[in-house]
DNA sequence: ATCGCCGATACAACCGATTGCATTGTTGGC
DNA sequence: GCCAACAATGCAATCGGTTGTATCGGCGAT
């Protein structure tokens, strides 16, 4: 910028103002500066701007694993939305290790980012000691156990209830639940709503809930759980999987055991991943607005961090049941 | 830092050196400073450090769409690797628009990032005018048309040839190719190797190549292409899909037309996505080391940017054929 | 006892922009 | 024709660190 100022025969402050579009520079000066900037290919140093301005214009997104389709869709929504607003997205993956999460937290403390969107259901510890962190952090999909932090999610209990009602109406009673690890609020909600429904409908004794090992909730774990269920005898007529990934694995296990879906066993998923209509058979599932969750979360955090908007407690988006061909009617 | 210096009764330069582990500070001073730092919860301002040091310790990853499973796996590999080295990853998605790509390029020019990993097969124009950009840019999966830029990829031609040989040995002659848009070098290579193989084996007249519309290469496009192929009559005995996503869609279309796979039609995919062994039937495919591509690419760029290593032209990783149950033998 | 050397720390410039305030020059009013 | 007011620009401090060089003090050697 000093170079530009020299060439234009003005001070750097004038160049700065000209570039910022301040009304305090003449058209002529502005034109001259613009011309020189164009000729020399000069671009401002964002780092210096950040240092002076105190804003990094960057937001950190924390997921446990970007390779999981659910998260990558959410992140896509976030990145698109923030890019439109000139905000960069830093991507952090925790691999479900608290240590990594703590490392990532430093990015906020050291001023590398202005805010954090977490899709893991937890806030890195070091962040909690920051005064006013509530406005700088936002949770998507999984709520975090902290007052004042905005959370964008869906109504997991209501959705689960609707799924169960559907299965029940179709004549299913012997319904198994396959879910992910219960440290996740999402899975706790879905499992809880399942259990409640079974109890309320006098099916408490038929309720069977299975969760994946420790940290796994991918298709493979669904496959293995389903395999063990099939080996136990006393087969269910329907399986409610807490995610489509689990359902894809579970259906594969059923097919491998020569079960015809849905004739022998029905399946219901959750998420409506892009691939599920192409499964064999197309999977009935709950549509979860993943991109939209990302978009809304990004918008909300943007307003909180850069526009001084207050944080709200919860933003609940709509879900809806997608009925395809994986559920049979029992007569 | 000034505050720390004041409390410790020393100069900021001493604090800086103490924190940096310089041998030029006494144990006592260091201990005192460490204690005060700990008590006050002080953390350095990375932005200031970057301004002075000229390094952002950030690298930009450009993909067209993080929601595509192929890309999200590559990105996972990149993020893990760079995190280990203390480098942040900025994620940029182009949605295949040159405009967005150009915007992202600015991050390098303005010093926000020190390097770029592109998985789109192209380098943003503004970057090309940077002297020495070759060392700051690296391509993964798809090569870029620029001398001196390192590219991490696999041998698409060899892999395609092996697939075709396999299908040929199993008795298939009427083999269709379904690929993505040909502006991508990857798809051109795979299609070219397919065409060559057909010609070299006297099957030139049976060669049929279909590409998806413009920018689409997801499962849905595979579905629609397959549907139109089935409508044309003169059905192929085998379909070679240039990606697993296309294959998943194509298989769904075949099933919907009451074709039994592989009895009526065989399928071969490419990528070995995590879900393909769970398909119905499990898909034969080419294993592509996506995480490893990300890791190796990240390592190489890290060395180039931060360790002054020279750029190499090409890093070719191993692929291998995964034979499952989607290909029948024709007698 | 004095000189020289060395280790520990302080001083100050620097990275590259932004911005409040001072200064300069011009114009308009009376 | 002089002064006030205002528009345009320059000056300099600032953001928060890092680092080359200067300074200070103590100790060993002669």
XYZ file of C-alpha atoms (C1' of nucleotides) in Angstrom:
722
model
C 0.000 0.000 0.000
C 2.956 2.295 0.663
C 4.032 1.591 -2.893
C 0.633 2.566 -4.262
C 0.700 5.721 -2.193
C 4.127 6.595 -3.511
C 3.108 6.040 -7.137
C -0.031 8.094 -6.684
C 1.843 10.769 -4.836
C -0.472 10.590 -1.844
C -0.431 9.214 1.678
C -1.308 5.642 2.573
C -4.242 6.961 4.532
C -5.713 8.368 1.359
C -5.183 5.113 -0.455
C -6.847 3.277 2.372
C -9.830 5.594 2.305
C -10.090 5.461 -1.453
C -10.144 1.684 -1.386
C -12.672 1.643 1.411
C -14.958 3.895 -0.617
C -14.844 6.725 1.871
C -16.646 9.877 0.646
C -13.667 11.903 1.766
C -11.626 11.465 -1.417
C -12.108 13.261 -4.743
C -13.205 11.390 -7.780
C -9.899 12.197 -9.451
C -7.748 10.849 -6.649
C -9.907 7.782 -6.393
C -9.672 7.165 -10.119
C -5.915 7.558 -10.073
C -5.544 5.173 -7.177
C -7.891 2.663 -8.731
C -5.867 2.801 -11.901
C -2.573 2.222 -10.146
C -4.036 -0.544 -8.030
C -5.274 -2.210 -11.156
C -1.963 -1.834 -12.985
C 0.173 -3.123 -10.168
C -2.224 -5.912 -9.217
C -2.131 -4.817 -5.619
C -4.350 -6.558 -3.082
C -4.757 -5.576 0.537
C -3.137 -7.672 3.213
C -6.028 -9.124 5.129
C -3.888 -10.021 8.094
C -2.973 -6.413 8.734
C -6.583 -5.448 8.351
C -7.579 -8.094 10.865
C -4.978 -6.998 13.349
C -6.131 -3.444 13.218
C -9.834 -4.204 12.952
C -9.961 -6.941 15.528
C -12.019 -9.173 13.267
C -10.740 -12.216 11.493
C -13.834 -12.698 9.340
C -13.422 -16.379 9.899
C -15.624 -18.908 11.612
C -14.628 -22.364 12.767
C -16.844 -25.355 12.092
C -16.254 -28.371 14.295
C -17.468 -31.809 13.278
C -16.341 -35.200 14.429
C -15.833 -36.503 10.920
C -16.457 -34.694 7.682
C -16.588 -37.978 5.780
C -19.981 -38.805 7.312
C -22.687 -37.781 4.854
C -24.830 -36.088 7.468
C -22.079 -33.729 8.529
C -20.803 -32.998 5.084
C -24.260 -31.838 4.039
C -24.537 -29.549 7.048
C -21.091 -28.152 6.349
C -21.960 -27.547 2.722
C -24.869 -25.399 3.863
C -22.668 -23.493 6.276
C -19.880 -22.851 3.798
C -22.204 -21.625 1.069
C -23.974 -19.258 3.405
C -20.897 -17.763 4.977
C -19.117 -17.434 1.644
C -21.948 -15.208 0.473
C -21.234 -12.970 3.432
C -17.493 -12.851 2.922
C -16.701 -15.044 5.897
C -14.168 -17.846 5.632
C -14.815 -21.258 7.096
C -12.165 -23.121 9.009
C -12.868 -26.817 9.186
C -11.942 -28.778 12.287
C -12.444 -32.506 12.787
C -12.254 -33.972 16.258
C -12.381 -37.700 15.542
C -14.343 -37.635 18.795
C -11.282 -36.813 20.847
C -11.635 -34.156 23.517
C -7.978 -33.303 23.076
C -8.487 -32.268 19.487
C -11.531 -30.301 20.435
C -9.507 -28.358 22.969
C -6.859 -27.630 20.361
C -9.489 -26.287 18.038
C -10.855 -24.076 20.767
C -7.619 -22.147 20.720
C -8.562 -20.747 17.352
C -11.245 -18.716 19.053
C -9.118 -17.656 21.997
C -6.217 -16.561 19.844
C -8.430 -14.547 17.562
C -7.998 -16.696 14.477
C -11.762 -17.053 14.234
C -14.607 -14.883 15.448
C -17.007 -17.685 16.249
C -17.572 -21.436 16.334
C -20.283 -23.666 14.938
C -20.223 -27.052 16.586
C -21.995 -30.107 15.226
C -20.613 -32.407 17.886
C -22.909 -31.577 20.776
C -20.208 -30.157 22.949
C -18.272 -26.965 23.432
C -14.517 -27.173 23.893
C -13.685 -26.548 27.534
C -11.250 -23.651 27.120
C -13.995 -21.677 25.394
C -16.257 -21.816 28.411
C -14.034 -19.508 30.407
C -14.404 -16.808 27.779
C -16.781 -14.107 28.896
C -19.719 -13.873 26.520
C -18.859 -17.072 24.687
C -22.567 -17.792 24.323
C -22.865 -15.304 21.504
C -19.814 -16.649 19.724
C -20.812 -20.282 19.693
C -23.706 -22.005 17.985
C -24.743 -25.646 17.953
C -26.276 -27.478 15.031
C -28.179 -30.748 15.161
C -27.056 -31.584 18.678
C -27.734 -29.189 21.503
C -25.011 -28.301 23.948
C -25.570 -28.249 27.701
C -25.086 -24.504 28.113
C -27.601 -21.759 28.686
C -27.724 -19.031 26.123
C -26.137 -20.916 23.253
C -28.273 -20.968 20.137
C -29.074 -24.427 18.819
C -30.497 -25.254 15.403
C -32.172 -28.619 15.370
C -35.340 -30.548 14.652
C -37.863 -32.071 17.014
C -36.406 -35.542 17.344
C -39.002 -36.735 19.806
C -41.931 -35.694 17.646
C -40.359 -37.221 14.541
C -39.678 -40.496 16.290
C -43.212 -40.571 17.619
C -44.569 -40.118 14.115
C -42.423 -42.925 12.804
C -43.590 -45.206 15.558
C -47.190 -44.271 14.966
C -46.775 -45.105 11.311
C -45.266 -48.499 12.058
C -47.929 -49.166 14.648
C -50.734 -48.303 12.254
C -49.233 -50.650 9.714
C -49.657 -53.393 12.251
C -46.137 -53.646 13.635
C -45.718 -54.422 17.317
C -42.408 -56.213 17.520
C -40.285 -53.164 16.696
C -36.586 -52.941 17.423
C -34.671 -49.679 17.827
C -31.110 -49.420 16.542
C -29.333 -46.267 17.589
C -25.999 -44.656 18.067
C -24.095 -43.900 21.255
C -26.225 -42.398 23.982
C -23.855 -39.636 24.952
C -25.386 -37.844 22.018
C -28.541 -35.972 22.906
C -29.961 -36.757 19.477
C -29.763 -40.481 20.038
C -31.050 -40.166 23.588
C -34.092 -38.262 22.330
C -34.862 -40.756 19.613
C -34.386 -43.715 21.883
C -36.408 -42.100 24.653
C -39.302 -41.317 22.334
C -39.214 -44.899 21.066
C -39.291 -46.291 24.568
C -42.092 -43.929 25.590
C -44.176 -44.910 22.607
C -43.771 -48.609 23.275
C -44.712 -48.146 26.903
C -47.695 -45.936 26.185
C -49.022 -48.516 23.754
C -48.668 -51.452 26.059
C -45.664 -52.781 24.199
C -43.116 -52.216 26.925
C -42.227 -55.881 26.991
C -41.541 -55.969 23.276
C -39.284 -52.931 23.382
C -35.771 -53.766 22.333
C -33.128 -51.091 22.043
C -29.675 -51.578 20.672
C -26.910 -49.041 20.512
C -23.682 -49.179 18.585
C -20.369 -49.618 20.323
C -18.800 -46.545 21.838
C -18.277 -44.064 19.063
C -19.476 -45.836 15.964
C -22.638 -44.979 14.189
C -21.891 -45.818 10.600
C -23.392 -48.339 8.214
C -20.990 -51.064 9.273
C -22.117 -50.900 12.867
C -25.715 -51.081 11.685
C -24.773 -54.179 9.763
C -23.259 -55.899 12.776
C -26.042 -55.016 15.155
C -28.643 -56.284 12.734
C -26.714 -59.488 12.270
C -26.712 -60.142 15.974
C -30.409 -59.334 16.194
C -31.145 -61.879 13.488
C -29.095 -64.468 15.310
C -31.023 -64.023 18.501
C -34.210 -65.504 17.086
C -37.512 -63.914 18.069
C -37.226 -61.724 15.013
C -38.773 -58.279 14.916
C -41.244 -57.379 12.188
C -39.863 -53.902 11.927
C -36.605 -52.130 12.664
C -36.416 -48.424 13.390
C -32.916 -47.131 12.740
C -31.889 -43.822 14.226
C -30.007 -42.890 11.067
C -30.138 -43.869 7.419
C -26.534 -45.005 7.588
C -27.422 -47.511 10.278
C -30.434 -48.549 8.214
C -28.358 -49.147 5.106
C -26.092 -51.464 7.045
C -28.964 -53.161 8.804
C -30.827 -53.813 5.560
C -27.701 -55.313 4.050
C -27.447 -57.691 6.999
C -31.073 -58.686 6.580
C -30.643 -59.321 2.876
C -27.556 -61.368 3.582
C -29.687 -63.514 5.901
C -32.062 -64.031 2.970
C -34.762 -61.875 4.408
C -36.946 -60.157 1.852
C -37.521 -56.498 2.654
C -40.180 -55.496 3.489
C -41.997 -58.823 3.266
C -40.034 -60.441 6.080
C -38.791 -57.367 7.888
C -39.650 -53.698 7.548
C -37.163 -50.861 7.989
C -37.494 -47.209 8.811
C -34.595 -44.795 8.673
C -33.817 -41.250 9.737
C -32.159 -38.378 7.824
C -33.249 -38.970 4.221
C -29.756 -39.165 2.828
C -29.538 -38.560 -0.862
C -28.933 -42.221 -1.608
C -31.831 -43.707 0.308
C -34.388 -43.526 -2.512
C -31.971 -45.653 -4.537
C -31.674 -48.397 -1.986
C -33.206 -51.772 -2.513
C -35.943 -51.249 -1.631
C -36.181 -47.456 -1.377
C -36.073 -46.634 2.300
C -38.861 -44.961 4.250
C -37.277 -42.335 6.417
C -37.519 -38.951 8.112
C -36.463 -36.004 6.032
C -34.013 -33.841 7.961
C -33.141 -30.454 6.437
C -29.372 -30.806 6.699
C -28.356 -28.052 4.294
C -30.980 -25.805 5.761
C -29.714 -26.478 9.264
C -26.297 -25.413 8.087
C -27.671 -22.320 6.402
C -29.804 -21.230 9.302
C -27.072 -21.890 11.800
C -24.572 -19.929 9.762
C -26.970 -17.026 9.345
C -27.763 -16.909 13.031
C -24.158 -17.035 14.144
C -23.250 -14.425 11.556
C -25.804 -12.066 13.018
C -24.708 -12.760 16.565
C -21.043 -12.261 15.917
C -21.023 -9.484 13.349
C -24.351 -7.758 13.829
C -24.659 -7.821 17.587
C -27.816 -9.889 17.488
C -28.688 -11.663 20.719
C -28.488 -15.438 20.879
C -31.756 -17.309 20.981
C -32.183 -20.603 22.704
C -33.480 -22.883 20.031
C -34.353 -22.866 16.350
C -36.446 -25.900 15.483
C -36.743 -26.714 11.788
C -39.388 -28.863 10.155
C -38.955 -32.540 9.419
C -41.325 -34.785 7.582
C -41.927 -38.457 7.003
C -40.927 -39.842 3.616
C -42.790 -43.043 2.923
C -41.211 -45.348 0.394
C -41.151 -49.107 0.062
C -39.324 -50.490 3.055
C -42.337 -50.916 5.313
C -44.937 -53.632 4.851
C -48.427 -53.720 6.290
C -49.064 -56.578 8.655
C -52.557 -57.975 8.579
C 1.492 -9.437 26.257
C 2.277 -5.962 27.505
C 0.230 -6.811 30.574
C 2.236 -9.973 31.182
C 5.447 -8.037 30.769
C 4.293 -5.438 33.265
C 3.308 -8.042 35.842
C 6.606 -9.850 35.422
C 8.529 -6.628 35.506
C 10.239 -7.340 32.184
C 9.980 -6.216 28.592
C 7.568 -7.698 26.080
C 10.518 -8.937 24.094
C 11.559 -11.092 27.013
C 8.043 -12.448 27.335
C 7.994 -13.226 23.655
C 11.304 -15.042 23.836
C 10.297 -16.920 26.968
C 7.122 -18.116 25.280
C 8.998 -19.071 22.155
C 11.416 -21.145 24.215
C 14.436 -19.092 23.327
C 17.619 -20.149 25.212
C 18.308 -16.521 25.970
C 16.109 -16.317 29.077
C 16.965 -17.598 32.557
C 15.034 -20.416 34.062
C 13.795 -18.102 36.783
C 12.433 -15.492 34.400
C 10.867 -18.165 32.268
C 9.229 -19.781 35.267
C 7.871 -16.454 36.461
C 6.459 -15.632 33.061
C 4.953 -19.078 32.668
C 3.289 -18.699 36.038
C 1.796 -15.324 35.200
C 0.680 -16.516 31.781
C -1.023 -19.440 33.408
C -2.692 -17.311 36.069
C -3.989 -14.698 33.701
C -5.009 -17.175 31.030
C -3.155 -15.210 28.423
C -2.968 -16.530 24.866
C -0.989 -15.002 22.047
C -2.766 -13.173 19.301
C -2.110 -15.241 16.217
C -3.064 -12.443 13.875
C -0.259 -10.235 15.137
C 2.114 -13.126 14.868
C 1.042 -13.719 11.291
C 1.446 -10.108 10.347
C 4.965 -9.999 11.647
C 5.931 -13.473 10.520
C 4.372 -13.340 7.098
C 2.823 -16.762 7.509
C -0.811 -17.430 8.093
C -0.383 -21.129 8.893
C -3.517 -21.737 6.934
C -4.150 -23.651 3.756
C -7.209 -23.428 1.543
C -8.892 -26.538 0.212
C -11.088 -26.062 -2.821
C -13.705 -28.631 -3.763
C -16.753 -28.272 -5.929
C -19.073 -29.776 -3.347
C -18.146 -31.106 0.044
C -21.374 -33.098 0.233
C -20.070 -35.549 -2.383
C -18.654 -38.579 -0.579
C -15.506 -38.707 -2.690
C -14.500 -35.179 -1.810
C -15.430 -35.361 1.823
C -13.126 -38.355 2.259
C -10.243 -36.553 0.592
C -10.862 -33.506 2.744
C -10.941 -35.620 5.880
C -7.476 -36.884 5.032
C -6.226 -33.371 4.398
C -7.647 -31.896 7.575
C -6.300 -34.637 9.808
C -2.841 -34.369 8.333
C -2.570 -30.604 8.482
C -4.033 -30.447 11.976
C -1.162 -32.622 13.162
C 1.202 -30.016 11.789
C -0.575 -27.041 13.316
C -1.969 -25.805 10.036
C -5.576 -24.682 9.750
C -7.743 -25.687 6.845
C -10.019 -23.224 5.136
C -12.748 -24.935 3.178
C -13.989 -23.427 -0.073
C -16.742 -24.836 -2.259
C -17.127 -23.624 -5.828
C -20.389 -25.255 -6.861
C -18.525 -25.471 -10.169
C -18.702 -21.745 -10.731
C -15.555 -20.017 -11.963
C -16.668 -16.863 -10.200
C -16.531 -18.522 -6.812
C -13.208 -20.036 -7.614
C -11.803 -16.602 -8.383
C -13.144 -15.274 -5.099
C -11.436 -18.064 -3.246
C -8.182 -17.329 -5.017
C -8.072 -14.015 -3.242
C -7.367 -15.826 -0.008
C -3.955 -16.694 -1.336
C -3.241 -13.288 -2.824
C -4.249 -11.426 0.309
C -2.160 -13.632 2.512
C -5.025 -15.284 4.362
C -3.644 -18.685 3.376
C -0.176 -19.848 2.480
C -1.210 -22.434 -0.075
C -4.078 -24.059 -1.933
C -5.095 -27.659 -2.452
C -7.520 -27.986 -5.316
C -9.644 -31.041 -5.953
C -11.487 -29.470 -8.856
C -8.908 -29.884 -11.593
C -8.367 -26.208 -12.097
C -6.447 -23.353 -10.598
C -8.229 -20.055 -10.046
C -7.096 -17.572 -12.666
C -5.882 -14.786 -10.382
C -3.426 -17.197 -8.807
C -1.657 -17.850 -12.097
C -0.194 -14.372 -12.178
C 1.524 -14.960 -8.848
C 5.211 -15.599 -9.284
C 6.107 -19.038 -7.970
C 2.515 -20.141 -7.546
C 3.518 -23.653 -8.590
C 4.961 -24.325 -5.171
C 1.927 -22.960 -3.382
C -0.687 -24.969 -5.214
C -1.268 -28.696 -5.302
C -3.858 -30.754 -7.138
C -5.510 -33.893 -5.851
C -7.331 -36.496 -7.897
C -7.575 -34.300 -10.969
C -4.467 -32.871 -12.547
C -4.310 -29.227 -13.501
C -2.960 -28.061 -16.846
C 0.074 -26.287 -15.445
C 3.710 -27.281 -15.446
C 5.357 -27.624 -12.092
C 2.238 -28.123 -10.018
C 2.319 -31.292 -7.956
C -0.594 -33.640 -8.553
C -1.573 -36.576 -6.376
C -3.653 -39.081 -8.268
C -4.007 -42.677 -9.391
C -3.490 -44.250 -12.785
C -6.994 -43.979 -14.169
C -6.121 -45.476 -17.525
C -4.505 -48.564 -16.040
C -7.356 -49.072 -13.604
C -9.963 -48.753 -16.335
C -8.045 -51.185 -18.497
C -8.002 -53.721 -15.675
C -11.725 -53.353 -15.170
C -12.349 -53.874 -18.858
C -10.054 -56.870 -18.935
C -11.963 -58.376 -16.057
C -15.309 -57.837 -17.735
C -13.942 -59.180 -20.998
C -12.581 -62.297 -19.368
C -15.949 -62.892 -17.795
C -17.371 -62.983 -21.271
C -18.815 -59.527 -21.592
C -18.648 -57.816 -24.963
C -21.624 -55.505 -24.984
C -20.264 -53.120 -22.357
C -21.575 -49.604 -21.840
C -19.594 -46.797 -20.240
C -21.379 -44.262 -18.022
C -19.243 -41.323 -17.052
C -19.281 -37.784 -15.839
C -18.630 -34.562 -17.719
C -15.610 -34.700 -19.987
C -14.109 -31.401 -18.972
C -12.710 -33.412 -16.096
C -9.433 -35.088 -16.915
C -10.401 -38.022 -14.725
C -13.486 -38.772 -16.758
C -11.636 -38.223 -20.021
C -8.983 -40.734 -18.977
C -11.484 -43.356 -17.942
C -13.569 -42.897 -21.042
C -10.504 -42.879 -23.262
C -9.169 -46.096 -21.763
C -12.574 -47.695 -22.193
C -12.724 -46.674 -25.834
C -9.174 -47.846 -26.461
C -9.865 -51.204 -24.918
C -12.983 -51.738 -26.980
C -11.170 -50.801 -30.151
C -8.122 -52.927 -29.406
C -10.345 -55.920 -28.823
C -12.342 -55.523 -31.962
C -15.368 -54.252 -30.119
C -15.306 -50.726 -31.491
C -18.778 -51.097 -32.894
C -20.214 -52.194 -29.584
C -18.677 -49.285 -27.694
C -21.295 -47.036 -26.172
C -20.340 -44.105 -24.027
C -22.722 -41.942 -22.092
C -21.886 -38.886 -20.095
C -24.033 -37.045 -17.601
C -25.423 -33.623 -18.370
C -23.136 -30.682 -17.873
C -22.050 -30.672 -14.269
C -23.846 -33.595 -12.729
C -22.157 -36.759 -11.715
C -24.225 -37.942 -8.796
C -26.324 -41.041 -8.269
C -29.437 -39.411 -9.690
C -27.765 -38.764 -13.013
C -26.600 -42.364 -13.086
C -30.196 -43.387 -12.527
C -31.502 -41.348 -15.433
C -28.813 -42.366 -17.862
C -29.371 -46.003 -17.062
C -33.080 -45.609 -17.531
C -32.603 -44.212 -20.991
C -30.161 -46.972 -21.856
C -32.705 -49.573 -20.854
C -35.328 -47.869 -22.958
C -33.171 -47.977 -26.052
C -33.344 -51.727 -26.396
C -30.202 -53.586 -27.461
C -29.334 -53.989 -23.795
C -25.745 -54.237 -22.632
C -24.627 -57.218 -20.592
C -22.392 -55.053 -18.455
C -22.196 -51.438 -17.405
C -18.962 -49.787 -16.372
C -19.665 -46.722 -14.282
C -16.927 -44.159 -13.833
C -17.882 -43.642 -10.191
C -19.671 -45.660 -7.530
C -22.230 -42.911 -7.165
C -23.197 -43.279 -10.796
C -23.263 -47.044 -10.331
C -25.581 -46.835 -7.358
C -28.047 -44.819 -9.376
C -27.666 -47.028 -12.429
C -28.244 -50.198 -10.445
C -31.372 -48.693 -8.943
C -32.676 -47.964 -12.430
C -31.962 -51.528 -13.514
C -33.733 -52.970 -10.501
C -36.689 -50.705 -11.134
C -36.862 -52.173 -14.648
C -37.021 -55.609 -13.033
C -33.543 -56.566 -14.082
C -31.805 -58.960 -11.747
C -28.233 -57.947 -10.985
C -25.936 -59.523 -12.018
C -27.958 -62.205 -13.799
C -29.452 -59.832 -16.360
C -26.934 -57.007 -16.209
C -23.544 -56.726 -14.552
C -22.173 -53.539 -13.005
C -18.706 -52.301 -12.226
C -18.043 -49.146 -10.242
C -15.118 -46.921 -9.412
C -13.990 -45.435 -6.040
C -14.977 -48.113 -3.529
C -17.149 -45.830 -1.448
C -17.756 -47.070 2.048
C -21.324 -48.039 1.254
C -20.718 -50.128 -1.829
C -20.176 -53.456 -0.053
C -23.643 -52.965 1.434
C -25.386 -52.461 -1.865
C -27.678 -55.071 -3.304
C -25.711 -56.831 -4.598
C -22.351 -55.713 -3.234
C -20.671 -53.752 -6.009
C -17.447 -54.733 -7.713
C -15.346 -51.615 -7.989
C -11.919 -50.023 -8.042
C -10.495 -49.100 -4.676
C -9.256 -45.510 -4.693
C -7.227 -44.370 -1.679
C -9.182 -41.192 -1.003
C -7.994 -40.498 2.538
C -4.477 -41.349 1.516
C -4.665 -38.972 -1.429
C -5.659 -36.270 1.014
C -2.880 -37.170 3.411
C -0.172 -37.361 0.800
C -1.304 -34.189 -0.866
C -1.378 -32.329 2.416
C 2.068 -33.600 3.365
C 3.549 -32.635 0.030
C 2.085 -29.149 0.034
C 3.145 -28.665 3.618
C 6.721 -29.436 2.689
C 6.605 -27.203 -0.351
C 5.157 -24.223 1.435
C 6.782 -24.423 4.845
C 9.911 -26.461 4.252
C 11.019 -25.092 0.924
C 10.728 -28.464 -0.763
C 10.513 -28.387 -4.551
C 7.294 -29.374 -6.256
C 7.250 -32.672 -8.074
C 5.151 -33.354 -11.098
C 3.100 -36.333 -10.155
C 2.487 -38.659 -7.241
C 0.657 -41.773 -8.377
C -0.927 -43.880 -5.656
C -1.983 -47.498 -5.927
C -5.477 -48.610 -6.781
C -6.806 -52.129 -6.853
C -9.774 -54.048 -8.122
C -12.345 -55.124 -5.544
C -14.391 -58.012 -6.855
C -17.762 -58.523 -5.254
C -21.049 -59.790 -6.574
C -22.236 -57.378 -9.231
C -20.581 -59.077 -12.197
C -21.812 -62.342 -13.713
C -19.865 -64.684 -15.978
C -21.315 -65.097 -19.414
C -20.902 -68.481 -20.995
C 42.432 -3.592 40.140
C 41.198 -3.324 35.330
C 39.849 -5.011 31.049
C 37.173 -7.946 28.262
C 33.771 -11.082 27.480
C 29.438 -13.110 27.887
C 24.869 -13.908 29.381
C 20.404 -11.664 30.292
C 17.440 -8.267 29.270
C 15.769 -3.747 27.327
C 15.047 -0.794 23.391
C 13.025 0.119 19.200
C 11.953 -0.868 14.515
C 8.891 -3.504 11.884
C 4.873 -6.198 9.705
C 0.602 -3.431 6.714
C -3.193 -1.694 7.182
C -7.027 1.854 9.664
C -8.568 6.107 11.676
C -8.850 10.353 14.811
C -7.003 14.590 14.440
C -4.258 18.257 12.347
C -3.281 20.800 8.330
C -3.768 22.804 3.969
C -6.276 25.047 0.450
C -10.413 26.711 -1.527
C -14.725 28.795 -1.624
C -18.463 31.600 -0.102
C -20.442 35.184 2.617
C -20.570 39.755 4.141
C -10.873 41.882 0.811
C -10.991 39.176 5.044
C -12.535 35.531 7.809
C -15.199 31.335 8.544
C -16.256 26.984 7.127
C -15.599 23.056 4.726
C -13.555 19.678 1.692
C -9.401 16.994 0.775
C -5.411 15.132 2.328
C -1.407 14.234 5.466
C 0.397 12.915 10.016
C 0.947 9.731 13.448
C -0.793 6.513 16.720
C -2.447 1.955 16.907
C -3.453 -3.164 16.555
C 0.040 -7.148 19.172
C 3.380 -9.445 18.532
C 8.901 -10.643 16.804
C 13.666 -9.833 16.399
C 18.247 -7.334 15.477
C 20.990 -4.598 18.155
C 22.290 -2.039 22.228
C 22.980 -2.001 27.066
C 23.854 -3.543 31.555
C 25.994 -6.214 35.044
C 28.887 -9.777 36.717
C 32.605 -12.660 36.446
C 37.201 -14.497 35.148
C 41.717 -13.584 33.632
C 45.906 -11.043 33.824
